[in-house]
Coordinates of C-alpha atoms in Angstrom, one line a residue:
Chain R
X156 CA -39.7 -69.6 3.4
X157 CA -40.3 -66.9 5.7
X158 CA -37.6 -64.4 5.5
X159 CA -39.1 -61.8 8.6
X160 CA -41.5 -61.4 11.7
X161 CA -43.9 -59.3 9.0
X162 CA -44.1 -61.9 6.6
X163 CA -44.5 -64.5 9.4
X164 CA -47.2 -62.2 11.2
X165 CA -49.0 -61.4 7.4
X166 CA -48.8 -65.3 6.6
X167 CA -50.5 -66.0 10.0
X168 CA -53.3 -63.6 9.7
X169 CA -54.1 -65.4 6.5
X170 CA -54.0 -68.8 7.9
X171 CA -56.4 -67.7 10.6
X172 CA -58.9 -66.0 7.7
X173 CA -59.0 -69.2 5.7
X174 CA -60.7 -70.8 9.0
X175 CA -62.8 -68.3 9.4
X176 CA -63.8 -68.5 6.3
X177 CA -64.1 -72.2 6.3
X178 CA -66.4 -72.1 9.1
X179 CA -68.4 -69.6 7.7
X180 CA -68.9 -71.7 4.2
X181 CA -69.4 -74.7 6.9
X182 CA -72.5 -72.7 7.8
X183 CA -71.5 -72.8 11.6
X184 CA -70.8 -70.1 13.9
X185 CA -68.1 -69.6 15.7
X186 CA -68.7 -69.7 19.3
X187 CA -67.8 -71.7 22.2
X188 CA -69.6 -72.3 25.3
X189 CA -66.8 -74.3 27.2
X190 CA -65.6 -72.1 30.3
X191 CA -62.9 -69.4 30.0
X192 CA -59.7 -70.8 30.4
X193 CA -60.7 -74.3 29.3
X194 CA -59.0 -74.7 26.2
X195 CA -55.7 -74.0 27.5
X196 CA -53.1 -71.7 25.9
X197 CA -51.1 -72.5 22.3
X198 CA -48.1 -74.4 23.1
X199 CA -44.9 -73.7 20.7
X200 CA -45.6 -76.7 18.6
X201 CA -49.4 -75.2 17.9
X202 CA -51.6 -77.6 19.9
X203 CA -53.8 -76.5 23.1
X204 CA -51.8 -76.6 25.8
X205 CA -49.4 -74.6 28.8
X206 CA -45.9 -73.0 26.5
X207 CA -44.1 -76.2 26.3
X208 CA -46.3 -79.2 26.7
X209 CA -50.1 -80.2 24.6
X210 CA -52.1 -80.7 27.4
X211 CA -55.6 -83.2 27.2
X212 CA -58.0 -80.2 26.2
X213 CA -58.7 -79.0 22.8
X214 CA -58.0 -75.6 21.5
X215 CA -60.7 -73.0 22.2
X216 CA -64.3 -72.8 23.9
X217 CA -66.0 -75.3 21.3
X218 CA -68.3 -78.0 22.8
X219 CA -70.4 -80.4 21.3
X220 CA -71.8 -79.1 18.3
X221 CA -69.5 -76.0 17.9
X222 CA -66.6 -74.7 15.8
X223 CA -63.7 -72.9 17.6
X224 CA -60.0 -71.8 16.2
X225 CA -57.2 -69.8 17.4
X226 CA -54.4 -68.3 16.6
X227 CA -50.9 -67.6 18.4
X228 CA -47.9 -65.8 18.2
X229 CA -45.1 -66.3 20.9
X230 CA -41.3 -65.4 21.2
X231 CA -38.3 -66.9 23.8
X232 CA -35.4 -64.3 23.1
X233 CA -33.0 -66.5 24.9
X234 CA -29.3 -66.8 25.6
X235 CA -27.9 -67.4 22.4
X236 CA -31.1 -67.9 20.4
X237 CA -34.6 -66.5 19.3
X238 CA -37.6 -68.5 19.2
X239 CA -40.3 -66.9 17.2
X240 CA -43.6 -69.6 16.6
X241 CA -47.4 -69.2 15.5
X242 CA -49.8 -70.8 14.3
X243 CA -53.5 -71.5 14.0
X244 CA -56.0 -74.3 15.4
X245 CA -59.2 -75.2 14.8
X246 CA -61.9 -77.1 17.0
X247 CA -63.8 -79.3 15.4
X248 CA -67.0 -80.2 17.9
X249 CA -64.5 -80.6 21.4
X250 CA -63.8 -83.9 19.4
X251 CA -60.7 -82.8 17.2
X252 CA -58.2 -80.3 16.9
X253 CA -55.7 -79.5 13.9
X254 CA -53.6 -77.0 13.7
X255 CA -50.6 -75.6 11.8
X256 CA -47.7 -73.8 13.3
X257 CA -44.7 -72.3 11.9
X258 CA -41.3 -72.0 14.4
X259 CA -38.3 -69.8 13.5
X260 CA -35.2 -70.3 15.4
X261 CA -32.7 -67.3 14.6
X262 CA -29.3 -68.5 16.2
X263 CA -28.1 -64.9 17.6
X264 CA -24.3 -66.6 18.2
X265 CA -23.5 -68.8 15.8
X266 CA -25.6 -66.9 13.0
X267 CA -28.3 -68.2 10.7
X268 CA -31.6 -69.7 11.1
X269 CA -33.8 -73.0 11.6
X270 CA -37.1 -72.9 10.4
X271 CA -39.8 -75.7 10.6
X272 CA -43.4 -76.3 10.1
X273 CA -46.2 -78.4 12.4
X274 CA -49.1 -79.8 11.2
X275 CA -51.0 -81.4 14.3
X276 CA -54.1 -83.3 15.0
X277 CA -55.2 -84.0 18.6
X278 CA -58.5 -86.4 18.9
X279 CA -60.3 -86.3 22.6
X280 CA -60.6 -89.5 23.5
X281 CA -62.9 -88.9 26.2
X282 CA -63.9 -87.6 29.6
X283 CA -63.9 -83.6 30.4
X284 CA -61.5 -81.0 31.7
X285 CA -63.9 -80.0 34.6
X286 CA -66.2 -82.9 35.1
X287 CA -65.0 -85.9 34.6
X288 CA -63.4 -87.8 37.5
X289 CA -60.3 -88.9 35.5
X290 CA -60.2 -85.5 33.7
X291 CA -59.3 -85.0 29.3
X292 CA -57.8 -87.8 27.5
X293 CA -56.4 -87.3 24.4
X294 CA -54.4 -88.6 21.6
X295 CA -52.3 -86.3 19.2
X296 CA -49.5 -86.5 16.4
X297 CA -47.2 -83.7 15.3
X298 CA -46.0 -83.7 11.8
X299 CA -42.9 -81.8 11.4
X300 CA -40.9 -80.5 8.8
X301 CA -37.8 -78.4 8.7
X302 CA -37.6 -76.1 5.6
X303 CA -33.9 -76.4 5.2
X304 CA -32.2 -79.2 7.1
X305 CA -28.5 -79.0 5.8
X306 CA -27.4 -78.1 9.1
X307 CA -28.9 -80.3 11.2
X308 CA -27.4 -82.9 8.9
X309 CA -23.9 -81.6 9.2
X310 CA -24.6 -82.0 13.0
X311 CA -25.5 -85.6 12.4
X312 CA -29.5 -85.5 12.8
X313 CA -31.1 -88.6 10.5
X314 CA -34.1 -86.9 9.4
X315 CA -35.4 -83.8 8.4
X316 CA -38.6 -84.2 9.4
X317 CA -40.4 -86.8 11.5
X318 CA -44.1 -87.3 13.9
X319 CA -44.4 -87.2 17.5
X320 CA -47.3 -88.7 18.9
X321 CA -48.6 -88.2 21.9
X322 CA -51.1 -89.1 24.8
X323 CA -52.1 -85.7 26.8
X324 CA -54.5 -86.0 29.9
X325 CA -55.8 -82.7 31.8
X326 CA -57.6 -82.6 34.9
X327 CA -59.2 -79.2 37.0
X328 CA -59.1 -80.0 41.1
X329 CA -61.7 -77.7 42.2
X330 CA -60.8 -75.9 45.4
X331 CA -57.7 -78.2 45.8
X332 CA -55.4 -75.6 47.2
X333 CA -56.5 -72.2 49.5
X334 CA -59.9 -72.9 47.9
X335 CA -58.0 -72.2 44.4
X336 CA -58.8 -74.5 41.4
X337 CA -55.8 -76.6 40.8
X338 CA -54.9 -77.8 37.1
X339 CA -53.3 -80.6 36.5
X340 CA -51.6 -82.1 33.0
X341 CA -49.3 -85.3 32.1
X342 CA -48.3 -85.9 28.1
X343 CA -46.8 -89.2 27.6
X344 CA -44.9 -88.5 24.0
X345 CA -43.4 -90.8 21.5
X346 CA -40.5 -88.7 19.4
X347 CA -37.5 -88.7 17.2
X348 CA -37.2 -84.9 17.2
X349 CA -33.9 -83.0 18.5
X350 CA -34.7 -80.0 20.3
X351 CA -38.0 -80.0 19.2
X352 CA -37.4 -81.3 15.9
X353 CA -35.3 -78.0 15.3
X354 CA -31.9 -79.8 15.0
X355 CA -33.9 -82.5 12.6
X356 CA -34.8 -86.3 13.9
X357 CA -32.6 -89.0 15.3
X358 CA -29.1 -89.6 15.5
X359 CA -25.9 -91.0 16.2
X360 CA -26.4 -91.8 19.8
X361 CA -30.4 -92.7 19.0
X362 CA -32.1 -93.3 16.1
X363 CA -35.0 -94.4 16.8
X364 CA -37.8 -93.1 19.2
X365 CA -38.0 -92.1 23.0
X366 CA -40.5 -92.1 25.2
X367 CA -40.6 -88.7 27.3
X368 CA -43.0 -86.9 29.8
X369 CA -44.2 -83.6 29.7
X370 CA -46.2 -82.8 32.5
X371 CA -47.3 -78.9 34.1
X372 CA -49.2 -77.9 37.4
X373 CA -50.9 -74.4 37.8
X374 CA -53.1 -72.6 40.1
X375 CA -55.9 -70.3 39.3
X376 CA -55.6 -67.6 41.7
X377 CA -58.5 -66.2 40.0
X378 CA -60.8 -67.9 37.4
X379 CA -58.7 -65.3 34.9
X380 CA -54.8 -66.1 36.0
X381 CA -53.0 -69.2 36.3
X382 CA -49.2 -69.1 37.6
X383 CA -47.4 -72.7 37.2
X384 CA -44.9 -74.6 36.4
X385 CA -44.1 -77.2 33.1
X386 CA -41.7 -79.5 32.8
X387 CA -40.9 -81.3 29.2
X388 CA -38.1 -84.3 29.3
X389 CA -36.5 -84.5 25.7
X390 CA -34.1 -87.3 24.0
X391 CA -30.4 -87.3 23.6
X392 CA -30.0 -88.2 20.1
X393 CA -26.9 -86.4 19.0
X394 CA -23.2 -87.0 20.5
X395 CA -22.2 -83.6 18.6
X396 CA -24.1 -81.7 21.3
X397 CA -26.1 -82.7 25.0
X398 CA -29.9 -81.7 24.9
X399 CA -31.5 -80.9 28.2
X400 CA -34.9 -81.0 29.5
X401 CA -36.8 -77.9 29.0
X402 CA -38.7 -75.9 32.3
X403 CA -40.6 -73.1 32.8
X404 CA -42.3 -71.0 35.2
X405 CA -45.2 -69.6 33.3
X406 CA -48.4 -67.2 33.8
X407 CA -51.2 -66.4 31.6
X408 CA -54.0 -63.8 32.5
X409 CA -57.5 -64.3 30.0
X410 CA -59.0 -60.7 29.6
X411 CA -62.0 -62.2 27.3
X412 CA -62.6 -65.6 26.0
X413 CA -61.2 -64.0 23.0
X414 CA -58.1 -63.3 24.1
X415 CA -55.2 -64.4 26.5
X416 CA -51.5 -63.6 27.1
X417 CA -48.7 -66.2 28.6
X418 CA -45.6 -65.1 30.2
X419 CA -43.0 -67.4 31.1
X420 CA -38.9 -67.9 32.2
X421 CA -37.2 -70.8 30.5
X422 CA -34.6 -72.5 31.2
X423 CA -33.8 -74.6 28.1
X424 CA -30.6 -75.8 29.1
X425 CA -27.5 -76.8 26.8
X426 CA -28.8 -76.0 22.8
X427 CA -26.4 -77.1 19.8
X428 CA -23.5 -76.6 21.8
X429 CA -24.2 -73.4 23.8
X430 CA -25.0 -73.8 27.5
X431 CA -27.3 -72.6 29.9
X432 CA -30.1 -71.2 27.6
X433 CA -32.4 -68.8 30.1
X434 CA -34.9 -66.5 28.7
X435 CA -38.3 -64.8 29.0
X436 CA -41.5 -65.9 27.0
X437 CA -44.3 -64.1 25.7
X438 CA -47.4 -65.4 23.9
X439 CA -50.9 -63.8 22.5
X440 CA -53.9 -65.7 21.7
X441 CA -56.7 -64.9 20.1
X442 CA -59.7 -67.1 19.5
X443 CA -63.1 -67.3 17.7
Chain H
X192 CA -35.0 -68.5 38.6
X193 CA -34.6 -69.2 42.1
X194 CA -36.6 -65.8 43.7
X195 CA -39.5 -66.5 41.6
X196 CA -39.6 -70.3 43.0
X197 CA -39.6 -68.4 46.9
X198 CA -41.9 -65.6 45.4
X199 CA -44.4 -68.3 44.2
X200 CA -44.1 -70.4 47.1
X201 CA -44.9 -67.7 49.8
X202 CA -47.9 -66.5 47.5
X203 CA -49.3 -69.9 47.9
X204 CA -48.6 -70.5 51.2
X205 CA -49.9 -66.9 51.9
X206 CA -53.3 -68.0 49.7
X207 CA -53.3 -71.4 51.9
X208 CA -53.1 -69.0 55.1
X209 CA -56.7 -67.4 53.4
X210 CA -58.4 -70.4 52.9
X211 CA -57.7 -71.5 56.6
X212 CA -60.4 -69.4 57.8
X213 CA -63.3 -71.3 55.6
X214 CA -63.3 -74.3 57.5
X215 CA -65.2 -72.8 60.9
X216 CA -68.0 -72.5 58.9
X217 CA -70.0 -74.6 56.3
X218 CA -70.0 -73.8 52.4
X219 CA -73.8 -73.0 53.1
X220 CA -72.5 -70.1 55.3
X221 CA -70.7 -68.6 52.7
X222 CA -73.4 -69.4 50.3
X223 CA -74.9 -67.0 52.3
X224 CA -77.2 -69.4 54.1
X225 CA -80.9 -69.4 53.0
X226 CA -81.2 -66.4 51.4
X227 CA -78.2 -66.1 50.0
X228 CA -79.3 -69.6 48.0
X229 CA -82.4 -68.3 47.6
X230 CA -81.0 -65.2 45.6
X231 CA -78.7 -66.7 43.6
X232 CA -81.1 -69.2 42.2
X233 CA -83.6 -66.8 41.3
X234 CA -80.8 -64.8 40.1
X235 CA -80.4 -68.1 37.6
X236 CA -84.1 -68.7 36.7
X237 CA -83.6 -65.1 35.3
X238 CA -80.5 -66.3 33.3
X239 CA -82.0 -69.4 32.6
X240 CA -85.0 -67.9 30.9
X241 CA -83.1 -64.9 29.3
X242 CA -81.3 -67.6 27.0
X243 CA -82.9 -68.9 24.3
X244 CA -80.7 -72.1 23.8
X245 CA -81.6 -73.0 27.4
X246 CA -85.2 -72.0 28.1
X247 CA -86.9 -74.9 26.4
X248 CA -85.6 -77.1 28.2
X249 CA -88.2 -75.7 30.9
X250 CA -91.5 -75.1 28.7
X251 CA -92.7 -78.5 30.7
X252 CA -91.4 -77.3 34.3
X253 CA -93.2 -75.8 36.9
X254 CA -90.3 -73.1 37.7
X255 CA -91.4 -72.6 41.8
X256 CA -91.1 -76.4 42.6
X257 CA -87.9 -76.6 40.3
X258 CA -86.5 -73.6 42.2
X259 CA -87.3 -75.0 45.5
X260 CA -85.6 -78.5 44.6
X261 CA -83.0 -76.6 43.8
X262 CA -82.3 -74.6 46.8
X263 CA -82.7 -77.4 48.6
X264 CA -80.3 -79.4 46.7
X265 CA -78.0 -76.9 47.0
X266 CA -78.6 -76.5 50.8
X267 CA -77.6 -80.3 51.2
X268 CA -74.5 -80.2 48.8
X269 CA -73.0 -77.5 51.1
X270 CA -73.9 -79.3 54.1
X271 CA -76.6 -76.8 55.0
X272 CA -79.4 -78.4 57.2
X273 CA -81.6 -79.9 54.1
X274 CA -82.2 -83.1 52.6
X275 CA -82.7 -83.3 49.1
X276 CA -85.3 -85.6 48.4
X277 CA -85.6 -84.6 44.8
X278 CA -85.4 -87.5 41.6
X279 CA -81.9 -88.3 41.1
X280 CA -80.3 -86.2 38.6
X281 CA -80.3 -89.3 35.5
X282 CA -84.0 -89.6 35.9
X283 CA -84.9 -86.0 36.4
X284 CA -83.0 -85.4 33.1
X285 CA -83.2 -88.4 31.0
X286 CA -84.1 -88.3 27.1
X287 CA -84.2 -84.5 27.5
X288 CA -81.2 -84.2 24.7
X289 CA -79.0 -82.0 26.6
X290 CA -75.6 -81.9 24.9
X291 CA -72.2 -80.5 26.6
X292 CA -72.9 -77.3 24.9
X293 CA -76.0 -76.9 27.5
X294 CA -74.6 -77.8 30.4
X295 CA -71.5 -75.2 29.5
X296 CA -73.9 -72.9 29.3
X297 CA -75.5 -73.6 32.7
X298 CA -72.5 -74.0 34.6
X299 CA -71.5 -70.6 32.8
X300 CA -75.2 -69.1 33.8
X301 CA -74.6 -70.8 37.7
X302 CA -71.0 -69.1 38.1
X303 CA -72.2 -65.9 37.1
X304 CA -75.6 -65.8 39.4
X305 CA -72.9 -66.7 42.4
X306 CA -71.1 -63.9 41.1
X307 CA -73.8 -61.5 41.1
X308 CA -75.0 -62.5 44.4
X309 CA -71.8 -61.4 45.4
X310 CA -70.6 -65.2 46.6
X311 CA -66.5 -65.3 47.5
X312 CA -64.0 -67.0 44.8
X313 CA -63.4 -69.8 46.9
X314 CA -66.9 -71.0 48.2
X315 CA -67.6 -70.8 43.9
X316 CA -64.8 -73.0 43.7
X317 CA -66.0 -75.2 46.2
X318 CA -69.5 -75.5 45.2
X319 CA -68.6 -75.7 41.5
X320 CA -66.8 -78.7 42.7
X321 CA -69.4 -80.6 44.6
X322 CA -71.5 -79.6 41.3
X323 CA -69.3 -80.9 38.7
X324 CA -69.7 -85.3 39.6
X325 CA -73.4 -84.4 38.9
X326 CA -72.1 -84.0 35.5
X327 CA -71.9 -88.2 35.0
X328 CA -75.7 -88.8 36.3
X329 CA -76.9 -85.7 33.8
X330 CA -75.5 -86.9 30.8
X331 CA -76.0 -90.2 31.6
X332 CA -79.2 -91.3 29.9
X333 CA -79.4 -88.8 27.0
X334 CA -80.8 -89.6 23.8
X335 CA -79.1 -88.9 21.3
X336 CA -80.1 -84.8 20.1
X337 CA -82.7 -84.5 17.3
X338 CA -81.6 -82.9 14.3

């Protein structure tokens, strides 16, 4: 159980050797050719995608015969809470991506803290980011797990851990908009989770699964910065407390194909109780 | 919230304003016309044969009549006055074993010619776009790549 940022940031660094490492046994470099940009940022669950949402690509420059992984470390200091997440991914041939992420919720207000951990797996079905007429298709599932889930329990949540699965599709519009490369993304997901999964899976008011859309537009003002906007619907599952959809205006700048930093505002809405949860967003990440 | 909705609206209605002025002239023009074609695909023979992933792919090509198809296909794409009459891009490339991973690089090798040769964000954009269906006809009839 992770007890600090340190540990968190130590236990990371670790993960992201063991790929390395991996690859290196696999006796394949790690190297990408796909274009800067095309592989998206780490989304707070771990996949490639915008901060919020998976989107259709796969994580890192990795095409057909390549290796690529990344690893992330974001924050949301919001209203009443903290977000902290990170996590690694690894591209397996622009075919398949897993990754593991860790989230840490510290809950500033009402004290204590909700942890969970991700293991994903994203398969491309088919088609490409850039050159496909239909854009990236792709098919994912999110295993989640919350270290201790007594208090989502006491809140009423069913489960303490659950899988979303997801269908993600990404699409580039060259010069769509003042000659400015527009980027386009729609996740149909399948889900249990409450607030993520944070406040455990199902309840009262819905055990079972909902359908939701996640879906994000941004502009590349310059092949290196996108500004956009993402948008992820959520379920209602508890009557002990509303759960809103989640929004954000984001931008990420890519100073190398090696590194990028996202910056967002949330607006998160009503969490556990507490209304009207606003706050910035900052992520780093670094790929192979 | 709200300021940074109006702050990102009046950037892209201020970028819209920009691109405006494009559409007197042709994507050739800001290609740079014939020269300006001319430069950046000798700018990407240089690229082409500086890599050593892509260069074989050429050991069989006659590099001044693939140039000029080139140019010219170029010229036509961005509605300069040309006429490619060039094979069509499955049967000029078929069972050549080009993977993704090539074409990446190419695409990367193209952006950064156009770049050198000092062509404008937005007519990159533009051509980048017209260049990306050929994508479909390329990869069409590979054969699988030898191991």
């Amino acid at each position: 159980m992770m007890t600090s940022p340190f540990l968190f940031m130590a236990r990371m660094i670790r993960d992201a050797l063991l790929v390395i490492a991996l690859c290196l046994f696999a006796g394949q470099a790690l190297a990408g050719s796909r274009l800067l940009a095309t592989g998206g940022v780490s989304q707070i669950e771990g996949a490639a995608g915008g901060g919020l949402s998976p989107w259709g690509v796969l994580a890192g420059s990795a095409s057909e015969g390549e290796l690529a992984a990344t690893a992330f470390i974001s924050t949301a200091p919001l209203s009443d809470y903290t977000l902290t997440a990170g996590g690694i991914a690894l591209n397996v041939h622009d075919r398949l991506e897993l990754s593991l992420a860790h989230q840490h919720l510290a809950l500033d207000t009402l004290g204590g803290r909700l942890e969970q951990q991700i293991a994903g797996a994203k398969l491309r079905l088919f088609g490409d980011l850039l050159y496909h007429p239909w854009g990236v298709w792709s098919l994912g599932v999110q295993h989640k797990r919350l270290d201790d889930g007594s208090l989502p329990r006491v809140i009423g949540a069913h489960d303490v851990q659950g899988n979303d699965i997801y269908l993600s599709g990404s699409k580039l519009v060259f010069a769509a908009l003042a000659e400015r490369n527009l980027l386009l993304n729609l996740t149909l997901r399948s889900t249990r989770a409450n607030q993520g999964g944070l406040l455990g899976f199902g309840g009262d008011l819905e055990p079972g699964r909902t359908l939701v859309a996640e879906g994000s537009v941004g502009l590349f003002l310059t092949p290196r910065w996108i500004i956009g906007a993402e948008y992820r619907q959520k379920p209602d599952n508890l009557s002990f407390a509303r759960e809103d959809d989640w929004r954000s205006l984001y931008t990420a700048y890519f100073f190398s194909p090696q590194l990028s930093l996202t910056g967002a505002v949330l607006d998160l809405g009503a969490i556990a109780g507490l209304e009207h949860q606003h706050g910035g967003y900052l992520s780093l990440q670094f790929a192979l | 919230m709200k300021r940074l909705v109006l702050a990102l609206a009046m950037t892209t209605l201020l970028l819209a304003g920009c691109g405006q002025r494009a559409d007197h002239a042709t994507l050739y023009d800001a290609l740079g016309g014939r020269p300006g074609v001319e430069a950046t695909v000798e700018n990407l023979m240089y690229r082409i044969a500086d890599d050593p992933t892509l260069v074989g792919f050429f050991t069989n090509t006659n590099i001044d009549h693939f140039a000029a198809s080139l140019e010219q296909q170029l010229c036509d794409l961005a509605d300069g006055p040309c006429h490619y009459d060039g094979p069509p891009m499955d049967r000029a490339h078929q069972h050549m074993g080009i993977t993704n991973a090539d074409f990446n690089r190419l695409v990367g090798h193209m952006e950064q010619a156009l770049i050198a040769e000092g062509v404008l964000l937005g007519a990159r954009n533009r051509l980048l776009g017209r260049l990306a269906p050929l994508h479909g006809e390329i990869m069409r009839r590979q054969s699988p790549p030898a191991h």
